[in-house]
Amino acid sequence: MNISGLINEYGRKYSPYMGDLVNHLPMIQIALFNLYGDLDKVKNFTEAYVEKEKIDLVKEEYPVVSSIEEALGNRELYESCLVLINKEIKEKGVEEVLRRILNTYPLGLSSGLFHTIIRVAYAVEGYKADKDLEEEVARALAYYITAYREGKVFTREIHGYDIIEEMEALINDPNISKIRNSEITMGQKLKTLYNDEEYLKTGFIIEGEEVNKVRFLLNLILPAFVNSNDMVILHCITGLHAVVALKDYFDDFDRILDIITSFIITHLLTVDKLDFTNGNNTFLDFSWRHIICLCKDETDVHALKLTYSCYELGKTHDTVGLKKAIKKRIFG
């Protein structure tokens, strides 16, 4: 069996959902194989994960849907949506269907704490290496659609060099502070922020070229993660990687970066303590090969996904912060 056979075997059997949690297995399978190229390692991890976690099985009976819109935001229609997407892929090809969904529904990029777009990105990267993973792309898209939740996008532009100062201003805003300190869930905080007209006016996007938008976002979220090891911030990093990895499939990538910037900032504001201070660069001399080696026996799914995402981001946006983030996740 090859890697596509392994991923498809489990993907056909298991849902993207684990109760209220996320089935990380297909993402980890792709990340592990791309990092280490060791099929036995992926098999062993897969068996251990399935034994440990209670993953929802794919339903054998489900209703028929006639359009993507019918299944939008309804996780109970995952199987129904998958049938429809597979049909469209057979008729139009995977790339056309992928482009249409991503460009029609970009406001769902942060759905499920960015997990949906992360799975799509990993699936596409796997598909590029092995076309038999076309069906994993279909599963990822069905997950993206059925877990869909919209965020809202800012319009006020700032210079990237002012990003920390602007972020601190949001944190210290009395109205935003009240929401941040309230005893409600993260999801409720997100909804409250997105429904606040004043917040939508004071939130910001970054002016300038695409590469600088990504760089300034990394300058914001990497120190925040290194100083906290916070799970929400970790997913902001892996979510940003997912969008960058899918760049070629978006019609207006500049607009997509404005969207993901708005979503990342809003998610950051649900985190209790935010510290954007940059520490020393003692990790600068560690090569990526060394960093990846540090994770070879890691079993934490988030450490492995972070390693893969940071490694891939490092190919185009290399910064010591990416390596420091991995170190923080592994060693605390």
mmCIF file of N, CA and C in Angstrom, residues 30-121:
data_model
loop_
_atom_site.group_PDB
_atom_site.id
_atom_site.type_symbol
_atom_site.label_atom_id
_atom_site.label_comp_id
_atom_site.label_asym_id
_atom_site.label_seq_id
_atom_site.Cartn_x
_atom_site.Cartn_y
_atom_site.Cartn_z
ATOM 1 N N ILE A 30 -0.774 13.215 5.928
ATOM 2 C CA ILE A 30 -0.090 13.953 4.860
ATOM 3 C C ILE A 30 1.125 14.684 5.403
ATOM 4 N N ALA A 31 0.973 15.329 6.564
ATOM 5 C CA ALA A 31 2.091 16.067 7.156
ATOM 6 C C ALA A 31 3.255 15.133 7.475
ATOM 7 N N LEU A 32 2.963 14.015 8.112
ATOM 8 C CA LEU A 32 4.015 13.062 8.476
ATOM 9 C C LEU A 32 4.744 12.528 7.251
ATOM 10 N N PHE A 33 3.976 12.151 6.239
ATOM 11 C CA PHE A 33 4.617 11.578 5.055
ATOM 12 C C PHE A 33 5.452 12.618 4.325
ATOM 13 N N ASN A 34 4.954 13.838 4.237
ATOM 14 C CA ASN A 34 5.712 14.882 3.547
ATOM 15 C C ASN A 34 6.959 15.294 4.318
ATOM 16 N N LEU A 35 6.915 15.174 5.645
ATOM 17 C CA LEU A 35 8.085 15.523 6.453
ATOM 18 C C LEU A 35 9.137 14.423 6.450
ATOM 19 N N TYR A 36 8.693 13.157 6.540
ATOM 20 C CA TYR A 36 9.640 12.060 6.762
ATOM 21 C C TYR A 36 9.691 11.024 5.643
ATOM 22 N N GLY A 37 8.676 10.974 4.790
ATOM 23 C CA GLY A 37 8.680 10.016 3.692
ATOM 24 C C GLY A 37 8.685 8.569 4.133
ATOM 25 N N ASP A 38 8.186 8.303 5.321
ATOM 26 C CA ASP A 38 8.240 6.964 5.914
ATOM 27 C C ASP A 38 6.814 6.427 6.062
ATOM 28 N N LEU A 39 6.422 5.531 5.165
ATOM 29 C CA LEU A 39 5.057 5.007 5.172
ATOM 30 C C LEU A 39 4.767 4.209 6.439
ATOM 31 N N ASP A 40 5.741 3.438 6.916
ATOM 32 C CA ASP A 40 5.532 2.661 8.141
ATOM 33 C C ASP A 40 5.270 3.573 9.334
ATOM 34 N N LYS A 41 5.960 4.686 9.369
ATOM 35 C CA LYS A 41 5.750 5.658 10.446
ATOM 36 C C LYS A 41 4.312 6.182 10.416
ATOM 37 N N VAL A 42 3.826 6.470 9.217
ATOM 38 C CA VAL A 42 2.454 6.965 9.070
ATOM 39 C C VAL A 42 1.452 5.876 9.455
ATOM 40 N N LYS A 43 1.721 4.635 9.050
ATOM 41 C CA LYS A 43 0.832 3.521 9.401
ATOM 42 C C LYS A 43 0.735 3.354 10.912
ATOM 43 N N ASN A 44 1.883 3.380 11.581
ATOM 44 C CA ASN A 44 1.905 3.195 13.034
ATOM 45 C C ASN A 44 1.155 4.319 13.744
ATOM 46 N N PHE A 45 1.371 5.536 13.273
ATOM 47 C CA PHE A 45 0.669 6.669 13.877
ATOM 48 C C PHE A 45 -0.833 6.537 13.652
ATOM 49 N N THR A 46 -1.210 6.135 12.451
ATOM 50 C CA THR A 46 -2.622 5.983 12.100
ATOM 51 C C THR A 46 -3.310 4.978 13.014
ATOM 52 N N GLU A 47 -2.693 3.831 13.187
ATOM 53 C CA GLU A 47 -3.282 2.783 14.023
ATOM 54 C C GLU A 47 -3.429 3.241 15.467
ATOM 55 N N ALA A 48 -2.412 3.940 15.970
ATOM 56 C CA ALA A 48 -2.465 4.433 17.349
ATOM 57 C C ALA A 48 -3.542 5.503 17.511
ATOM 58 N N TYR A 49 -3.671 6.362 16.520
ATOM 59 C CA TYR A 49 -4.656 7.447 16.580
ATOM 60 C C TYR A 49 -6.075 6.891 16.566
ATOM 61 N N VAL A 50 -6.326 5.945 15.681
ATOM 62 C CA VAL A 50 -7.670 5.363 15.563
ATOM 63 C C VAL A 50 -8.040 4.600 16.832
ATOM 64 N N GLU A 51 -7.059 3.943 17.425
ATOM 65 C CA GLU A 51 -7.318 3.202 18.659
ATOM 66 C C GLU A 51 -7.620 4.148 19.825
ATOM 67 N N LYS A 52 -6.944 5.287 19.833
ATOM 68 C CA LYS A 52 -7.075 6.230 20.949
ATOM 69 C C LYS A 52 -8.305 7.122 20.839
ATOM 70 N N GLU A 53 -8.590 7.608 19.639
ATOM 71 C CA GLU A 53 -9.642 8.609 19.457
ATOM 72 C C GLU A 53 -10.968 7.966 19.029
ATOM 73 N N LYS A 54 -12.041 8.626 19.362
ATOM 74 C CA LYS A 54 -13.373 8.164 18.971
ATOM 75 C C LYS A 54 -13.848 8.995 17.781
ATOM 76 N N ILE A 55 -13.467 8.560 16.593
ATOM 77 C CA ILE A 55 -13.801 9.296 15.373
ATOM 78 C C ILE A 55 -15.179 8.858 14.886
ATOM 79 N N ASP A 56 -15.983 9.822 14.494
ATOM 80 C CA ASP A 56 -17.302 9.495 13.943
ATOM 81 C C ASP A 56 -17.143 8.713 12.645
ATOM 82 N N LEU A 57 -17.932 7.657 12.509
ATOM 83 C CA LEU A 57 -17.938 6.892 11.266
ATOM 84 C C LEU A 57 -18.778 7.615 10.214
ATOM 85 N N VAL A 58 -18.422 7.425 8.961
ATOM 86 C CA VAL A 58 -19.230 7.963 7.868
ATOM 87 C C VAL A 58 -20.586 7.264 7.875
ATOM 88 N N LYS A 59 -21.641 8.034 7.730
ATOM 89 C CA LYS A 59 -22.989 7.455 7.738
ATOM 90 C C LYS A 59 -23.255 6.701 6.432
ATOM 91 N N GLU A 60 -23.944 5.579 6.552
ATOM 92 C CA GLU A 60 -24.295 4.789 5.370
ATOM 93 C C GLU A 60 -25.585 5.274 4.723
ATOM 94 N N GLU A 61 -26.442 5.899 5.505
ATOM 95 C CA GLU A 61 -27.702 6.432 4.980
ATOM 96 C C GLU A 61 -27.744 7.935 5.213
ATOM 97 N N TYR A 62 -28.112 8.665 4.176
ATOM 98 C CA TYR A 62 -28.114 10.125 4.264
ATOM 99 C C TYR A 62 -28.989 10.681 3.142
ATOM 100 N N PRO A 63 -29.503 11.893 3.316
ATOM 101 C CA PRO A 63 -30.376 12.482 2.290
ATOM 102 C C PRO A 63 -29.591 12.929 1.064
ATOM 103 N N VAL A 64 -30.287 13.133 -0.021
ATOM 104 C CA VAL A 64 -29.689 13.647 -1.254
ATOM 105 C C VAL A 64 -29.817 15.167 -1.248
ATOM 106 N N VAL A 65 -28.745 15.861 -1.630
ATOM 107 C CA VAL A 65 -28.816 17.317 -1.787
ATOM 108 C C VAL A 65 -28.555 17.652 -3.252
ATOM 109 N N SER A 66 -29.158 18.719 -3.705
ATOM 110 C CA SER A 66 -29.039 19.083 -5.119
ATOM 111 C C SER A 66 -28.084 20.241 -5.359
ATOM 112 N N SER A 67 -27.603 20.863 -4.273
ATOM 113 C CA SER A 67 -26.680 21.984 -4.436
ATOM 114 C C SER A 67 -25.766 22.104 -3.227
ATOM 115 N N ILE A 68 -24.614 22.727 -3.432
ATOM 116 C CA ILE A 68 -23.677 22.984 -2.349
ATOM 117 C C ILE A 68 -24.348 23.822 -1.261
ATOM 118 N N GLU A 69 -25.136 24.806 -1.685
ATOM 119 C CA GLU A 69 -25.770 25.729 -0.747
ATOM 120 C C GLU A 69 -26.659 24.998 0.261
ATOM 121 N N GLU A 70 -27.249 23.901 -0.162
ATOM 122 C CA GLU A 70 -28.107 23.120 0.737
ATOM 123 C C GLU A 70 -27.331 22.582 1.926
ATOM 124 N N ALA A 71 -26.070 22.259 1.700
ATOM 125 C CA ALA A 71 -25.255 21.647 2.748
ATOM 126 C C ALA A 71 -24.407 22.664 3.506
ATOM 127 N N LEU A 72 -24.441 23.918 3.089
ATOM 128 C CA LEU A 72 -23.566 24.939 3.663
ATOM 129 C C LEU A 72 -23.826 25.109 5.164
ATOM 130 N N GLY A 73 -22.797 24.840 5.956
ATOM 131 C CA GLY A 73 -22.899 25.018 7.399
ATOM 132 C C GLY A 73 -23.666 23.942 8.130
ATOM 133 N N ASN A 74 -23.953 22.818 7.473
ATOM 134 C CA ASN A 74 -24.716 21.734 8.097
ATOM 135 C C ASN A 74 -23.873 20.463 8.130
ATOM 136 N N ARG A 75 -23.239 20.215 9.254
ATOM 137 C CA ARG A 75 -22.333 19.069 9.367
ATOM 138 C C ARG A 75 -23.039 17.728 9.207
ATOM 139 N N GLU A 76 -24.340 17.707 9.439
ATOM 140 C CA GLU A 76 -25.091 16.461 9.287
ATOM 141 C C GLU A 76 -25.196 16.043 7.826
ATOM 142 N N LEU A 77 -24.873 16.960 6.922
ATOM 143 C CA LEU A 77 -24.968 16.661 5.490
ATOM 144 C C LEU A 77 -23.596 16.430 4.853
ATOM 145 N N TYR A 78 -22.609 16.056 5.665
ATOM 146 C CA TYR A 78 -21.263 15.819 5.118
ATOM 147 C C TYR A 78 -21.289 14.772 4.008
ATOM 148 N N GLU A 79 -21.896 13.638 4.277
ATOM 149 C CA GLU A 79 -21.918 12.554 3.290
ATOM 150 C C GLU A 79 -22.683 12.971 2.037
ATOM 151 N N SER A 80 -23.786 13.661 2.231
ATOM 152 C CA SER A 80 -24.587 14.136 1.096
ATOM 153 C C SER A 80 -23.785 15.107 0.241
ATOM 154 N N CYS A 81 -23.080 16.005 0.906
ATOM 155 C CA CYS A 81 -22.261 16.994 0.201
ATOM 156 C C CYS A 81 -21.117 16.322 -0.544
ATOM 157 N N LEU A 82 -20.524 15.307 0.069
ATOM 158 C CA LEU A 82 -19.409 14.598 -0.557
ATOM 159 C C LEU A 82 -19.840 13.926 -1.857
ATOM 160 N N VAL A 83 -21.011 13.324 -1.851
ATOM 161 C CA VAL A 83 -21.531 12.701 -3.075
ATOM 162 C C VAL A 83 -21.657 13.740 -4.181
ATOM 163 N N LEU A 84 -22.190 14.896 -3.842
ATOM 164 C CA LEU A 84 -22.386 15.962 -4.824
ATOM 165 C C LEU A 84 -21.051 16.492 -5.348
ATOM 166 N N ILE A 85 -20.092 16.690 -4.454
ATOM 167 C CA ILE A 85 -18.780 17.195 -4.873
ATOM 168 C C ILE A 85 -18.063 16.178 -5.754
ATOM 169 N N ASN A 86 -18.138 14.911 -5.395
ATOM 170 C CA ASN A 86 -17.520 13.878 -6.239
ATOM 171 C C ASN A 86 -18.133 13.857 -7.635
ATOM 172 N N LYS A 87 -19.436 14.060 -7.694
ATOM 173 C CA LYS A 87 -20.116 14.106 -8.993
ATOM 174 C C LYS A 87 -19.616 15.293 -9.815
ATOM 175 N N GLU A 88 -19.490 16.449 -9.172
ATOM 176 C CA GLU A 88 -19.020 17.644 -9.876
ATOM 177 C C GLU A 88 -17.571 17.481 -10.336
ATOM 178 N N ILE A 89 -16.750 16.851 -9.503
ATOM 179 C CA ILE A 89 -15.354 16.621 -9.877
ATOM 180 C C ILE A 89 -15.270 15.706 -11.095
ATOM 181 N N LYS A 90 -16.117 14.693 -11.123
ATOM 182 C CA LYS A 90 -16.129 13.778 -12.265
ATOM 183 C C LYS A 90 -16.508 14.502 -13.551
ATOM 184 N N GLU A 91 -17.410 15.481 -13.432
ATOM 185 C CA GLU A 91 -17.884 16.208 -14.617
ATOM 186 C C GLU A 91 -16.943 17.339 -15.031
ATOM 187 N N LYS A 92 -16.370 18.051 -14.042
ATOM 188 C CA LYS A 92 -15.634 19.282 -14.335
ATOM 189 C C LYS A 92 -14.146 19.229 -14.002
ATOM 190 N N GLY A 93 -13.740 18.240 -13.238
ATOM 191 C CA GLY A 93 -12.341 18.151 -12.829
ATOM 192 C C GLY A 93 -12.137 18.757 -11.450
ATOM 193 N N VAL A 94 -11.177 18.215 -10.720
ATOM 194 C CA VAL A 94 -10.974 18.613 -9.330
ATOM 195 C C VAL A 94 -10.541 20.071 -9.195
ATOM 196 N N GLU A 95 -9.705 20.549 -10.114
ATOM 197 C CA GLU A 95 -9.193 21.915 -9.978
ATOM 198 C C GLU A 95 -10.294 22.945 -10.176
ATOM 199 N N GLU A 96 -11.186 22.707 -11.109
ATOM 200 C CA GLU A 96 -12.280 23.659 -11.337
ATOM 201 C C GLU A 96 -13.222 23.705 -10.138
ATOM 202 N N VAL A 97 -13.533 22.542 -9.579
ATOM 203 C CA VAL A 97 -14.425 22.494 -8.418
ATOM 204 C C VAL A 97 -13.762 23.155 -7.212
ATOM 205 N N LEU A 98 -12.490 22.878 -7.028
ATOM 206 C CA LEU A 98 -11.731 23.480 -5.933
ATOM 207 C C LEU A 98 -11.741 25.005 -6.029
ATOM 208 N N ARG A 99 -11.434 25.510 -7.211
ATOM 209 C CA ARG A 99 -11.419 26.966 -7.413
ATOM 210 C C ARG A 99 -12.801 27.581 -7.165
ATOM 211 N N ARG A 100 -13.821 26.926 -7.671
ATOM 212 C CA ARG A 100 -15.167 27.490 -7.530
ATOM 213 C C ARG A 100 -15.572 27.591 -6.067
ATOM 214 N N ILE A 101 -15.322 26.540 -5.311
ATOM 215 C CA ILE A 101 -15.723 26.552 -3.900
ATOM 216 C C ILE A 101 -14.915 27.581 -3.110
ATOM 217 N N LEU A 102 -13.610 27.613 -3.313
ATOM 218 C CA LEU A 102 -12.777 28.553 -2.555
ATOM 219 C C LEU A 102 -13.110 30.004 -2.878
ATOM 220 N N ASN A 103 -13.403 30.282 -4.131
ATOM 221 C CA ASN A 103 -13.683 31.668 -4.522
ATOM 222 C C ASN A 103 -15.127 32.092 -4.277
ATOM 223 N N THR A 104 -16.014 31.116 -4.124
ATOM 224 C CA THR A 104 -17.409 31.434 -3.816
ATOM 225 C C THR A 104 -17.625 31.617 -2.319
ATOM 226 N N TYR A 105 -16.861 30.881 -1.516
ATOM 227 C CA TYR A 105 -17.075 30.886 -0.069
ATOM 228 C C TYR A 105 -15.808 31.235 0.721
ATOM 229 N N PRO A 106 -15.136 32.328 0.388
ATOM 230 C CA PRO A 106 -13.897 32.669 1.104
ATOM 231 C C PRO A 106 -14.135 33.159 2.528
ATOM 232 N N LEU A 107 -15.352 33.547 2.852
ATOM 233 C CA LEU A 107 -15.621 34.047 4.202
ATOM 234 C C LEU A 107 -15.686 32.924 5.235
ATOM 235 N N GLY A 108 -15.480 31.688 4.779
ATOM 236 C CA GLY A 108 -15.440 30.560 5.706
ATOM 237 C C GLY A 108 -14.032 30.079 6.004
ATOM 238 N N LEU A 109 -13.028 30.876 5.671
ATOM 239 C CA LEU A 109 -11.638 30.437 5.830
ATOM 240 C C LEU A 109 -11.270 30.069 7.264
ATOM 241 N N SER A 110 -11.920 30.689 8.233
ATOM 242 C CA SER A 110 -11.566 30.402 9.628
ATOM 243 C C SER A 110 -12.544 29.441 10.296
ATOM 244 N N SER A 111 -13.403 28.811 9.518
ATOM 245 C CA SER A 111 -14.385 27.878 10.092
ATOM 246 C C SER A 111 -13.692 26.794 10.915
ATOM 247 N N GLY A 112 -14.291 26.482 12.065
ATOM 248 C CA GLY A 112 -13.727 25.424 12.893
ATOM 249 C C GLY A 112 -12.310 25.699 13.325
ATOM 250 N N LEU A 113 -12.016 26.946 13.709
ATOM 251 C CA LEU A 113 -10.670 27.349 14.109
ATOM 252 C C LEU A 113 -9.655 27.041 13.008
ATOM 253 N N PHE A 114 -10.037 27.383 11.780
ATOM 254 C CA PHE A 114 -9.198 27.253 10.587
ATOM 255 C C PHE A 114 -8.996 25.803 10.135
ATOM 256 N N HIS A 115 -9.578 24.826 10.839
ATOM 257 C CA HIS A 115 -9.322 23.426 10.494
ATOM 258 C C HIS A 115 -9.783 23.077 9.084
ATOM 259 N N THR A 116 -10.879 23.676 8.633
ATOM 260 C CA THR A 116 -11.408 23.286 7.322
ATOM 261 C C THR A 116 -10.463 23.679 6.192
ATOM 262 N N ILE A 117 -9.939 24.891 6.232
ATOM 263 C CA ILE A 117 -9.031 25.316 5.160
ATOM 264 C C ILE A 117 -7.683 24.616 5.293
ATOM 265 N N ILE A 118 -7.295 24.270 6.518
ATOM 266 C CA ILE A 118 -6.053 23.514 6.712
ATOM 267 C C ILE A 118 -6.175 22.143 6.051
ATOM 268 N N ARG A 119 -7.312 21.484 6.257
ATOM 269 C CA ARG A 119 -7.476 20.162 5.635
ATOM 270 C C ARG A 119 -7.489 20.276 4.118
ATOM 271 N N VAL A 120 -8.132 21.307 3.591
ATOM 272 C CA VAL A 120 -8.131 21.504 2.136
ATOM 273 C C VAL A 120 -6.704 21.699 1.628
ATOM 274 N N ALA A 121 -5.931 22.533 2.300
ATOM 275 C CA ALA A 121 -4.562 22.812 1.853
ATOM 276 C C ALA A 121 -3.692 21.563 1.900
#
